[in-house]
Coordinates of C-alpha atoms in Angstrom, one line a residue:
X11 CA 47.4 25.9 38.7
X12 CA 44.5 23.8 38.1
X13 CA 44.0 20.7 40.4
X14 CA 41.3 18.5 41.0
X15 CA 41.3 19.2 44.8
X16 CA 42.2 16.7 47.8
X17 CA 41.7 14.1 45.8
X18 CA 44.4 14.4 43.4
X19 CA 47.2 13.6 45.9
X20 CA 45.4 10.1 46.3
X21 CA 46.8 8.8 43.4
X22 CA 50.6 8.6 44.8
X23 CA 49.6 8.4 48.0
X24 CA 48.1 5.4 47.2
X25 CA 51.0 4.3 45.7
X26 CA 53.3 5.1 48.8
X27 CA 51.5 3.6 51.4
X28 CA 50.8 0.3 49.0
X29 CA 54.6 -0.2 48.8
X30 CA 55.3 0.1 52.1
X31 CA 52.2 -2.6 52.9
X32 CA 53.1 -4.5 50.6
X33 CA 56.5 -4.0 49.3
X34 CA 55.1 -4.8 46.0
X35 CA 55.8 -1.6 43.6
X36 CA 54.3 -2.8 40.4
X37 CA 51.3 -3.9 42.2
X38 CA 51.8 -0.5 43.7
X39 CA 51.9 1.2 40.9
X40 CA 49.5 -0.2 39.0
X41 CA 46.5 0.5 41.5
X42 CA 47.3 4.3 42.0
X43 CA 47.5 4.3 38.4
X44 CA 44.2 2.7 37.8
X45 CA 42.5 4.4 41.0
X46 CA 43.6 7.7 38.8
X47 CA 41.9 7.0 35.9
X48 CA 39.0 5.7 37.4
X49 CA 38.4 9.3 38.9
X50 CA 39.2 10.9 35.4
X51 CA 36.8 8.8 34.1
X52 CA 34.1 9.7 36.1
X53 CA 33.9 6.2 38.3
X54 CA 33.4 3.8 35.7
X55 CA 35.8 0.9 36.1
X56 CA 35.2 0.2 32.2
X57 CA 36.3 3.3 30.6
X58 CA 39.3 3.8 33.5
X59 CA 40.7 -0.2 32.6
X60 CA 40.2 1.3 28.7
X61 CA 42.0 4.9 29.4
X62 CA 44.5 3.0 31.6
X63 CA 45.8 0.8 28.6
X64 CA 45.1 3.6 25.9
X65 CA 45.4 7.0 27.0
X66 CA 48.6 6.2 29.3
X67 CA 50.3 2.7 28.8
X68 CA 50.6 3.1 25.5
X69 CA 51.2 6.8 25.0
X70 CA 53.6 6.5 27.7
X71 CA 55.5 3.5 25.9
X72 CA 55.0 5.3 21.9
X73 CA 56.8 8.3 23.1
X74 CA 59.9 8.5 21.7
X75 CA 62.3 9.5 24.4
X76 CA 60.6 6.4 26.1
X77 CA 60.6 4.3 23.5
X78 CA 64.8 4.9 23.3
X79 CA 65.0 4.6 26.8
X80 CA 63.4 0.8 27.0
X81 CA 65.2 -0.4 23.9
X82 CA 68.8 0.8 25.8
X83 CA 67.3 -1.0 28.6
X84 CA 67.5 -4.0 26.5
X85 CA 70.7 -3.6 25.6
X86 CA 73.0 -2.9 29.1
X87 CA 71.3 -5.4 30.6
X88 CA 72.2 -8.1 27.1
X89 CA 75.7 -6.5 27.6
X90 CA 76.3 -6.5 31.3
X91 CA 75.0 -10.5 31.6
X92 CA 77.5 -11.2 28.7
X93 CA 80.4 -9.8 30.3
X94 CA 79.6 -11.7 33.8
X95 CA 79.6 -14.9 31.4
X96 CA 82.7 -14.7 30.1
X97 CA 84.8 -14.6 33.5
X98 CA 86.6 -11.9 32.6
X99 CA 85.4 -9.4 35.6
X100 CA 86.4 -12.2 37.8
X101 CA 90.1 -12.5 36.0
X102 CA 90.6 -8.8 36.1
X103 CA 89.6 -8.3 39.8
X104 CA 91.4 -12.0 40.9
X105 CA 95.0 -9.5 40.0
X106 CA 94.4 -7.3 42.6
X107 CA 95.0 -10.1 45.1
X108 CA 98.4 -10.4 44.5
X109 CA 99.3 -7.2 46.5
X110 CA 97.4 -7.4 49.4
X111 CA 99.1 -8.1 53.2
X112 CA 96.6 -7.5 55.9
X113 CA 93.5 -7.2 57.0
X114 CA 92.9 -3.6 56.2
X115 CA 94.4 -4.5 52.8
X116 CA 92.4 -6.9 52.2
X117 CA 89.3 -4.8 53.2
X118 CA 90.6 -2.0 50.9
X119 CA 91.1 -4.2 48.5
X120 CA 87.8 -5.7 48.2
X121 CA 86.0 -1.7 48.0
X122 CA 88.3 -0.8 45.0
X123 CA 87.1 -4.0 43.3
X124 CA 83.5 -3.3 44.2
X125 CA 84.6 0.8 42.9
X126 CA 86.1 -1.2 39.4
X127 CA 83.1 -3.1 39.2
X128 CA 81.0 -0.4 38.0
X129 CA 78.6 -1.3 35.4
X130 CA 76.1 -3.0 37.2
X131 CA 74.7 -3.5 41.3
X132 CA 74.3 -7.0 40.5
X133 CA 77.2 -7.9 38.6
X134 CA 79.5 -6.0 41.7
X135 CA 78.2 -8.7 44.4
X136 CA 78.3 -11.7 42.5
X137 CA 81.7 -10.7 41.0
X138 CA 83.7 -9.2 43.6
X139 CA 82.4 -11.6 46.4
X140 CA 83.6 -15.3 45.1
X141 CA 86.9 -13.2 44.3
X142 CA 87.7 -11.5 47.6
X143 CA 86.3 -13.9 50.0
X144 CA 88.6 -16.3 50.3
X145 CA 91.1 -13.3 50.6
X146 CA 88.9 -11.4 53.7
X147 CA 88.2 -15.3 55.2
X148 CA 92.2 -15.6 55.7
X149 CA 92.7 -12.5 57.7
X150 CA 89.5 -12.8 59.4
X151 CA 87.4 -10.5 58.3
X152 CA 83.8 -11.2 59.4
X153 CA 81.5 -11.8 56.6
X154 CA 79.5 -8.9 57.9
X155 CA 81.8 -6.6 57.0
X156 CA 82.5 -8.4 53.8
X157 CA 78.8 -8.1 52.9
X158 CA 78.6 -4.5 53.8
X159 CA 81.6 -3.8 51.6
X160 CA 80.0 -5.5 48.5
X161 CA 76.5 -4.3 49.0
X162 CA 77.7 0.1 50.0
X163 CA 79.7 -0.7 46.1
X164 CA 77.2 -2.1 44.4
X165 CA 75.0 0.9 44.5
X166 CA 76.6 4.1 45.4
X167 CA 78.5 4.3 42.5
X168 CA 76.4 3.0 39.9
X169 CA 73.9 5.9 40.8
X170 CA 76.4 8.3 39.8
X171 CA 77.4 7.3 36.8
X172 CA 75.6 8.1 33.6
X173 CA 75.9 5.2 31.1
X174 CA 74.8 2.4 32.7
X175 CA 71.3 1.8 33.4
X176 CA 70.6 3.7 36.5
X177 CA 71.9 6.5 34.6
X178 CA 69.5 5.5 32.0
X179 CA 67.0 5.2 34.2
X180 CA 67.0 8.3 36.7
X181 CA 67.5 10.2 33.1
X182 CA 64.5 8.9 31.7
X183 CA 62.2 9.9 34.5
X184 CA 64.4 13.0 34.6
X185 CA 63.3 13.5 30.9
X186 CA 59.2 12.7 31.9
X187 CA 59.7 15.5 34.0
X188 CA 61.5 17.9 31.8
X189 CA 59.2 17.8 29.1
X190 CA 56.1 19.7 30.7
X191 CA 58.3 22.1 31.3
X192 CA 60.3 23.7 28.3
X193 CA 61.1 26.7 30.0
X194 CA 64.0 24.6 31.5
X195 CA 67.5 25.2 29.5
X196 CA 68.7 21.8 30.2
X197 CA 68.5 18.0 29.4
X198 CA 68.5 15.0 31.5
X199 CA 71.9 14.6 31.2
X200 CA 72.5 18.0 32.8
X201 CA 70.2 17.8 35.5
X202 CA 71.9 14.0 36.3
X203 CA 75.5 15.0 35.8
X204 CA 75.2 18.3 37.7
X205 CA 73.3 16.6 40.5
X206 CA 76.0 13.5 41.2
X207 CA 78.6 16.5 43.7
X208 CA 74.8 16.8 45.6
X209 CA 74.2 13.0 46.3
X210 CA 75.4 13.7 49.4
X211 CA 74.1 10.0 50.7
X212 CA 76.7 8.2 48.0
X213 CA 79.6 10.6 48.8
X214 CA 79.6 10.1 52.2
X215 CA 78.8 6.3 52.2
X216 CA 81.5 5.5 50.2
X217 CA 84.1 7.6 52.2
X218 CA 82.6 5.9 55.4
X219 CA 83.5 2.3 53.2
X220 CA 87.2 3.5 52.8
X221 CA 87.6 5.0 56.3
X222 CA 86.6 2.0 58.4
X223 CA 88.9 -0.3 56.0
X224 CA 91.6 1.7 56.4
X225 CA 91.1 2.7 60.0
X226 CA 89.4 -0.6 61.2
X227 CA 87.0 2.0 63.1
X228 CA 84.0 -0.2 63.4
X229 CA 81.5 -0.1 65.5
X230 CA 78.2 -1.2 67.1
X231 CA 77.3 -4.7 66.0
X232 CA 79.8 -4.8 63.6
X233 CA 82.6 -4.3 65.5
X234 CA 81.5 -7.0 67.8
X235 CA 81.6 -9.3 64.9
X236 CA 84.8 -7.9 63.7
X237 CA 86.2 -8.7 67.3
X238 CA 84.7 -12.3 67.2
X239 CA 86.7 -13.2 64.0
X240 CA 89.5 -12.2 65.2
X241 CA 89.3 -13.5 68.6
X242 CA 86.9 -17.0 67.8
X243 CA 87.8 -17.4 63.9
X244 CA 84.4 -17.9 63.6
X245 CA 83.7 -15.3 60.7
X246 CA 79.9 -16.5 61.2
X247 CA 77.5 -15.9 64.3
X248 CA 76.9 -19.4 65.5
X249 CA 73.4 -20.4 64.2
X250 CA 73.9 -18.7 61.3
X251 CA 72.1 -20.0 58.0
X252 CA 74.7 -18.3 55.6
X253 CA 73.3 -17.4 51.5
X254 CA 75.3 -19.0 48.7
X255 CA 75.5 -17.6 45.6
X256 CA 78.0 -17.5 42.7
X257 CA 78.2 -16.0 39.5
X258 CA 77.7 -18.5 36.2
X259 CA 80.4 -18.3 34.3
X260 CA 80.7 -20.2 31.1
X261 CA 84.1 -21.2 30.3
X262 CA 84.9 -25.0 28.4
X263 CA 87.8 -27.1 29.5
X264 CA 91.2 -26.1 29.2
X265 CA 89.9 -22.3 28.4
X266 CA 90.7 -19.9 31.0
X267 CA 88.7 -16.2 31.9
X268 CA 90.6 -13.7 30.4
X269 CA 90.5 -9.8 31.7
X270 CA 90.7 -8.8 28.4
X271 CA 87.0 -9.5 27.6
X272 CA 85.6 -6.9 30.2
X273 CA 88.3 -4.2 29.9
X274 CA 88.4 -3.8 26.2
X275 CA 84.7 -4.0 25.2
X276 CA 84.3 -1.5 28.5
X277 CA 87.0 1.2 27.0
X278 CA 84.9 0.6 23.7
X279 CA 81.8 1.0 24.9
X280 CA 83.2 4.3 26.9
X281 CA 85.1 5.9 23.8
X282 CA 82.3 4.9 21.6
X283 CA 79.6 6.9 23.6
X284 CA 81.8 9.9 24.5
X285 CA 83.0 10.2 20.9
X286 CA 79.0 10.6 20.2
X287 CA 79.3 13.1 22.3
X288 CA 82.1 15.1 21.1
X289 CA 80.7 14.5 17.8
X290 CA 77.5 16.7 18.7
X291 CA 79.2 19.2 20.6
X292 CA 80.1 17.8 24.0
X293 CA 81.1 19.9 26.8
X294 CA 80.8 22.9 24.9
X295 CA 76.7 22.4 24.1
X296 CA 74.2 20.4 25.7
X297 CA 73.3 17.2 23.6
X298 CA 69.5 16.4 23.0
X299 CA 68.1 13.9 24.6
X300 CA 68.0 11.3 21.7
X301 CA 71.9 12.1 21.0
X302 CA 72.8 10.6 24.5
X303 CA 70.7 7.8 24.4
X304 CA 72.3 7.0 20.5
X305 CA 75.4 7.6 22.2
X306 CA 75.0 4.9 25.1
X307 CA 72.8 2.5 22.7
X308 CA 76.0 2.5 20.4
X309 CA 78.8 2.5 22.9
X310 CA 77.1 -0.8 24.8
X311 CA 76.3 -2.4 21.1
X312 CA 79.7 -1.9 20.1
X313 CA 81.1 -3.0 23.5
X314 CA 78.9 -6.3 22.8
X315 CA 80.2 -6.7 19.6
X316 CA 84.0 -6.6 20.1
X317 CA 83.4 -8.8 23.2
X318 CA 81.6 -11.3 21.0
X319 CA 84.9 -11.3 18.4
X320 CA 87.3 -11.7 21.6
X321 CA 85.2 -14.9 23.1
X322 CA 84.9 -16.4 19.5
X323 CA 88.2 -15.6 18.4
X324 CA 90.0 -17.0 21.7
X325 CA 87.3 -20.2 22.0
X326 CA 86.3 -18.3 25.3
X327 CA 82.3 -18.6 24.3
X328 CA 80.7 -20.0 21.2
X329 CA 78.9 -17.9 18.9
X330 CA 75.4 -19.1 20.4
X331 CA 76.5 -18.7 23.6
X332 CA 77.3 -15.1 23.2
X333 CA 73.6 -14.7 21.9
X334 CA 72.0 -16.4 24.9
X335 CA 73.8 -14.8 27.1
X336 CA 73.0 -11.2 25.4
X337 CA 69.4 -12.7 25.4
X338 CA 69.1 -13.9 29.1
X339 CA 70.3 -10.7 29.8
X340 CA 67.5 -9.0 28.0
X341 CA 64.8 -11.0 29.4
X342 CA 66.0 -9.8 32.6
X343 CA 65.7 -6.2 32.2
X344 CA 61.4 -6.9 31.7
X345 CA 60.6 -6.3 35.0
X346 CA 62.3 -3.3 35.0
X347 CA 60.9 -1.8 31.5
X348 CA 57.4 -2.8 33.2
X349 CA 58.3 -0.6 36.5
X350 CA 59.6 2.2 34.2
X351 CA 56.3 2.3 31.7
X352 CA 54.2 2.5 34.9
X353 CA 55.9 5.0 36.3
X354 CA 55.7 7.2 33.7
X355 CA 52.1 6.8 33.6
X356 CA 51.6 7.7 37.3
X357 CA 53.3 10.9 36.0
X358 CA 51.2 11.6 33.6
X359 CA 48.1 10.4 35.5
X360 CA 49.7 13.0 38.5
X361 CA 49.8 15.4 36.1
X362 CA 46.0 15.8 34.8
X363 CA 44.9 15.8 38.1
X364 CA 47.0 18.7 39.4
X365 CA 49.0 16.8 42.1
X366 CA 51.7 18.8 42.6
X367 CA 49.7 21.9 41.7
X368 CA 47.1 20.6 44.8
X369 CA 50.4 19.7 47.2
X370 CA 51.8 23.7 46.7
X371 CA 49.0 25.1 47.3
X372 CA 47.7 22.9 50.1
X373 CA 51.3 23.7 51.7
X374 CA 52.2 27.3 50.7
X375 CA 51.0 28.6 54.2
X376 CA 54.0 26.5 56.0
X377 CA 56.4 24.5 53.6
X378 CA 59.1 26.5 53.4
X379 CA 60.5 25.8 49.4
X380 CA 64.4 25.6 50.9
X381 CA 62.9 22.4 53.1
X382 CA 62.0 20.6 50.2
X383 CA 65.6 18.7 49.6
X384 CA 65.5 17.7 52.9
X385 CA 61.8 16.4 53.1
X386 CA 61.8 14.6 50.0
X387 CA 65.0 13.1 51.2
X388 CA 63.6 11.9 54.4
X389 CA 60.2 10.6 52.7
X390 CA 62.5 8.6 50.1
X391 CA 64.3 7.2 52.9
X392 CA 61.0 5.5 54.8
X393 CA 59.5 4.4 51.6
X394 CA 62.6 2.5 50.1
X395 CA 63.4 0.9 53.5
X396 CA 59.5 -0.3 53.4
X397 CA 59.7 -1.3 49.7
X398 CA 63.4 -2.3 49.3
X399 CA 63.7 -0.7 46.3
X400 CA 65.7 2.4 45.4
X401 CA 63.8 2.7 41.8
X402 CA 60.7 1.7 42.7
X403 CA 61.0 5.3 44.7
X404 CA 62.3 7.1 42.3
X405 CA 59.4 6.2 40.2
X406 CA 57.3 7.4 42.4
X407 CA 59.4 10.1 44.0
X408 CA 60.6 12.0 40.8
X409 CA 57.0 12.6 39.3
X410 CA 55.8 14.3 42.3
X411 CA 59.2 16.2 43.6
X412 CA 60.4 17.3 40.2
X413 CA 57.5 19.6 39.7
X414 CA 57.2 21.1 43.2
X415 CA 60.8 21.3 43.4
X416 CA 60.3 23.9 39.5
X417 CA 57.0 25.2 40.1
X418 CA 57.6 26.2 44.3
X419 CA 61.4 27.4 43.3
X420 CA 63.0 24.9 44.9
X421 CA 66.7 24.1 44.0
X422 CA 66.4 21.6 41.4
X423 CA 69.2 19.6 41.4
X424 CA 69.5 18.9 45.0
X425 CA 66.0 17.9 44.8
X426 CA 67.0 15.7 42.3
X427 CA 69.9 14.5 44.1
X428 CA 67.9 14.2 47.2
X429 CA 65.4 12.1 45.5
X430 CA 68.2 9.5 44.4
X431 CA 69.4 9.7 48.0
X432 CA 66.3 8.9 49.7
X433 CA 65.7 5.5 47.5
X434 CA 69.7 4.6 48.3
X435 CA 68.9 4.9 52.1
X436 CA 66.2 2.8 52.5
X437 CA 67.7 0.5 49.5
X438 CA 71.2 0.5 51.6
X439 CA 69.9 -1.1 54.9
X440 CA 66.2 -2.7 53.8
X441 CA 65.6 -6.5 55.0
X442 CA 64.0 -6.9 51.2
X443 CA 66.1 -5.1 49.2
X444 CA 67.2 -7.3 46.3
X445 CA 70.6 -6.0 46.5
X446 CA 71.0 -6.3 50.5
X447 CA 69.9 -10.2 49.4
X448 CA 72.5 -10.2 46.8
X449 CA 75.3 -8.9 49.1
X450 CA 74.6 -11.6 51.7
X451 CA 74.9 -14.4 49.0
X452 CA 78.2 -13.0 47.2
X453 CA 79.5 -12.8 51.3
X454 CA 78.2 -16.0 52.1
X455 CA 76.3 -14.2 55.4
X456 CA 73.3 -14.9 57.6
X457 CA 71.0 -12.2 55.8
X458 CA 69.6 -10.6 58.8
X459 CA 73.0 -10.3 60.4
X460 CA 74.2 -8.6 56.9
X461 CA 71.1 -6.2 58.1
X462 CA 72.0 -6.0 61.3
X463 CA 75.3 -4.6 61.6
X464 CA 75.1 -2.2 58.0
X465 CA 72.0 -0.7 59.5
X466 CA 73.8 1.7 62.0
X467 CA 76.6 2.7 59.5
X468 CA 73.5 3.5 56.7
X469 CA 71.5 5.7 59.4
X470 CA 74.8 7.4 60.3
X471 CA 76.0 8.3 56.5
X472 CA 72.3 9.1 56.4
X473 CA 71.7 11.4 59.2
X474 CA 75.1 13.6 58.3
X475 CA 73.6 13.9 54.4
X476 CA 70.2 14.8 55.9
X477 CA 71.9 17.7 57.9
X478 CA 73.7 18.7 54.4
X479 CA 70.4 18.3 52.2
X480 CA 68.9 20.7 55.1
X481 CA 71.6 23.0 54.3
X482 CA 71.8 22.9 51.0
X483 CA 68.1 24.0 50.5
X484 CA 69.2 27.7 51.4
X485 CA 73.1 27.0 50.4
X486 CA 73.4 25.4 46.8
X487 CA 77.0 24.6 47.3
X488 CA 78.5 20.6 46.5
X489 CA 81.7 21.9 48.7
X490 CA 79.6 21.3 52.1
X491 CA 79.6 17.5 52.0
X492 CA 83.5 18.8 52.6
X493 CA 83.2 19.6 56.2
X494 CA 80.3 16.9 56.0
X495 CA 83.2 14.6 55.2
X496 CA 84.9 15.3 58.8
X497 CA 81.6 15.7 61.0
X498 CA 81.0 11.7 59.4
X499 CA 85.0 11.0 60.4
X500 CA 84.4 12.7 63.6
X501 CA 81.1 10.7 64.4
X502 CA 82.6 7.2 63.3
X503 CA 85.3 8.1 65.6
X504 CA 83.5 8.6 68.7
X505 CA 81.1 5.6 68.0
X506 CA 84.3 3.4 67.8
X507 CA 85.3 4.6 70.9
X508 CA 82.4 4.3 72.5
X509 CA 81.8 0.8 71.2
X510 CA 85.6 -0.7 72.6
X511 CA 84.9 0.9 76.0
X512 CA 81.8 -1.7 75.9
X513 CA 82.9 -4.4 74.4
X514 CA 86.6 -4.5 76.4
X515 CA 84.0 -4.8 79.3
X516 CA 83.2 -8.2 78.2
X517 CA 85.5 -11.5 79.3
X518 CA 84.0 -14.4 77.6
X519 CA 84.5 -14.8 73.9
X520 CA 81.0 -16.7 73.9
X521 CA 79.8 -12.7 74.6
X522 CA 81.4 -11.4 71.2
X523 CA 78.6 -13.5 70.1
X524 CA 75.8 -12.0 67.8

């Protein structure tokens, strides 16, 4: 358990308090990376700029499980702009309309289509909002609410699933991890799939989402919206300066969005990569790390391609216009390959200095190993509200958790579970989190009223799943977020009740208000 002392916890420390200064995590990033090699090299800022670039960018970006991670970056994000292009999201989720009646139907409505619209956070907002809106706008459901709805289901899912890019993602810092330590009989897609009944934050957030559609059991600022649509029809505070935002869609005259060119390259894509799977073994083995990546590289390329034949074939898209849409994609996935490369070096910069080496034995006098899920949960939690974003922690989260979490006997997966948890928290309800912004365009909602009334429903989800993480530290059992399921009901509940007693209190409509 070598360490460098104190000093090796500076590195992400740095890093931490940086994003939450400056709610920059590149810039973040980049200086407890540097600061790291500096010390490694002695204190001289020539050699540390020169070790920076060629002992850990470019080692980091050679390697090959990260070298087949980045170039599947390239291609979900090429994929995932092309479909939005076509229209076809927007013609498959426009058919739900047809059977909706009410308010709560509409509501209910508009979470299935965000639960449907699963392959990207993005995508979920800008799709599901130009759909539904109109639809929640006739029955008078605030555009709070609306925004909530589209922002809990743009996230919540997409963390759990495994071939799309967060899966990508959390697997490919998941593998970083797993490869200083081959004592562990497991790849990344284990630890990810096996941790998804533990992300106890997602679970409950997205039964609170169905429960208050169905139920109508809102609460604190955003039942006094809720009330002043239905009372005022004014689904907007007054003095609100509402986002806009729409998704491009290319279609030429007389040419209509079909569903058909998002559902059948998405069953492609999903047959393609599972029968990869079976191919190798799947369930019956585990799969090597380079077997799921193929698997997801081939499953999105064929996806791409049969999309491409339906948009040509049917005069949806031109053949150029598929490839700049594939491309615009692409370019848009840089910033994240950037994050990702740097994040791998703070790992690795963590990990010749002894960080999590120093942190155990600094701590082994009080830091009981069954607190972990729960601490790292919490600390993920004020750094991604700070920062606003949900990978930006798990960059910085996973190198330093993973190893305490094997090396202090910690249960693994609901640290890693709690690690995704903590950067969906902050990510949920954070003023400056990309897809909080997103959410309040798709809505067309006053941003800081979107924050406003989502806030108490994110700290509510989130205090329940900090109970359970607490738990499950001594108890490594997914069946608790069961009765976790009913203390959340039971809380929502009593808040709503709470919430009418105050606001029947009030006789002027101009008090409903925000």
């Amino acid at each position: 358990m070598e360490h460098l002392g104190f000093i090796s916890i500076l590195p992400p420390l740095i890093v931490i308090v940086l994003a939450i200064r400056t709610k920059h995590v590149l810039f973040s990033l980049f200086v407890g990376v540097f600061f790291g090699t500096l010390v490694l090299a002695n204190w001289n800022p020539v050699s540390a700029l020169g070790n920076l670039i060629k002992d850990y960018i470019y080692v980091q970006a050679a390697e090959d499980s990260n070298a087949q991670s980045l170039t599947n970056f390239f291609i979900i994000g090429g994929f995932v702009t092309f479909i939005e292009a076509t229209g076809g999201a927007s013609a498959f989720a426009n058919k739900i309309t047809k059977y909706v009646k009410s308010q709560k139907t509409a509501e209910t409505a508009t979470f299935i289509g965000g639960l449907i619209i699963w392959f990207s956070d993005s995508a979920n907002a800008l799709i599901c909002g130009p759909i539904f809106r109109p639809l929640t706008d006739s029955f008078k459901t605030s555009r709070e609410k609306l925004a909530y709805i589209l922002d809990s289901t743009s996230t919540l899912d997409a963390a759990m699933i495994p071939i799309i890019s967060w899966g990508v993602y959390i697997m490919g810092l998941i593998q970083k991890e797993l490869d200083k330590f081959p004592e562990i009989q497991m790849t990344s897609w284990d630890i990810f799939v096996k941790a998804v009944p533990f992300q106890f934050y997602s679970i409950l957030s997205l039964f609170m989402i169905g429960f208050v559609c169905i139920t109508q059991f809102d609460f604190g600022p955003m039942l006094k919206a809720q009330l002043r649509a239905k009372k005022t029809g004014n689904l907007l505070r007054q003095g609100a300066v509402p986002l806009s935002g729409e998704t491009v869609i290319i279609q030429h005259e007389g040419v209509e969005p079909q569903a058909k060119t998002v559902v059948i390259p998405l069953l492609v894509m999903v047959v393609t990569t599972f029968a990869v799977f079976i191919a190798n073994g799947f369930p019956k083995v585990s799969l090597p790390g380079i077997i799921i990546r193929q698997g997801i590289a081939l499953g999105f390329i064929l996806g791409a391609l049969v999309c491409t034949i339906i948009c040509v074939t049917q005069k949806i898209m031109t053949l150029k216009e598929c490839e700049e849409s594939i491309f615009t994609g692409m370019k848009n996935m840089m910033s994240l390959i950037v994050l990702m490369i740097f994040s791998w070096a703070l790992g690795s910069v963590c990990t010749t200095m002894g960080t999590a080496y120093y942190i155990i034995e600094a701590t082994e006098g009080f830091l009981n190993p069954e607190f972990l899920p729960v601490i790292i949960f919490i600390i993920g939690t004020v750094m991604s509200f700070a920062s606003g974003s949900s990978w930006g922690t798990f960059a910085v989260m996973m190198p330093i958790a993973f190893p305490m979490a094997v090396t202090m006997g910690s249960p693994l997966l609901v640290t890693v579970a709690s690690i995704i948890g903590g950067g969906l928290v902050g990510d949920h309800f954070s003023p400056v989190s990309d897809t909080n912004i997103l959410a309040s365009m798709a809505a067309g909602c006053d941003h800081m009223d979107h924050f406003r009334t989502q806030m108490p429903y994110a700290l509510v989800a989130a205090g329940v799943g900090a109970v359970l993480y607490l738990i499950s530290g001594f108890y490594q059992n997914p069946f608790i977020v069961v009765p976790g399921i009913v203390a959340l009901y039971i809380v929502i509940y009593m808040l709503h009740k709470n919430s009418m007693r105050k606001l029947n209190k009030i006789e002027s409509v101009e008090e409903l208000n925000l």
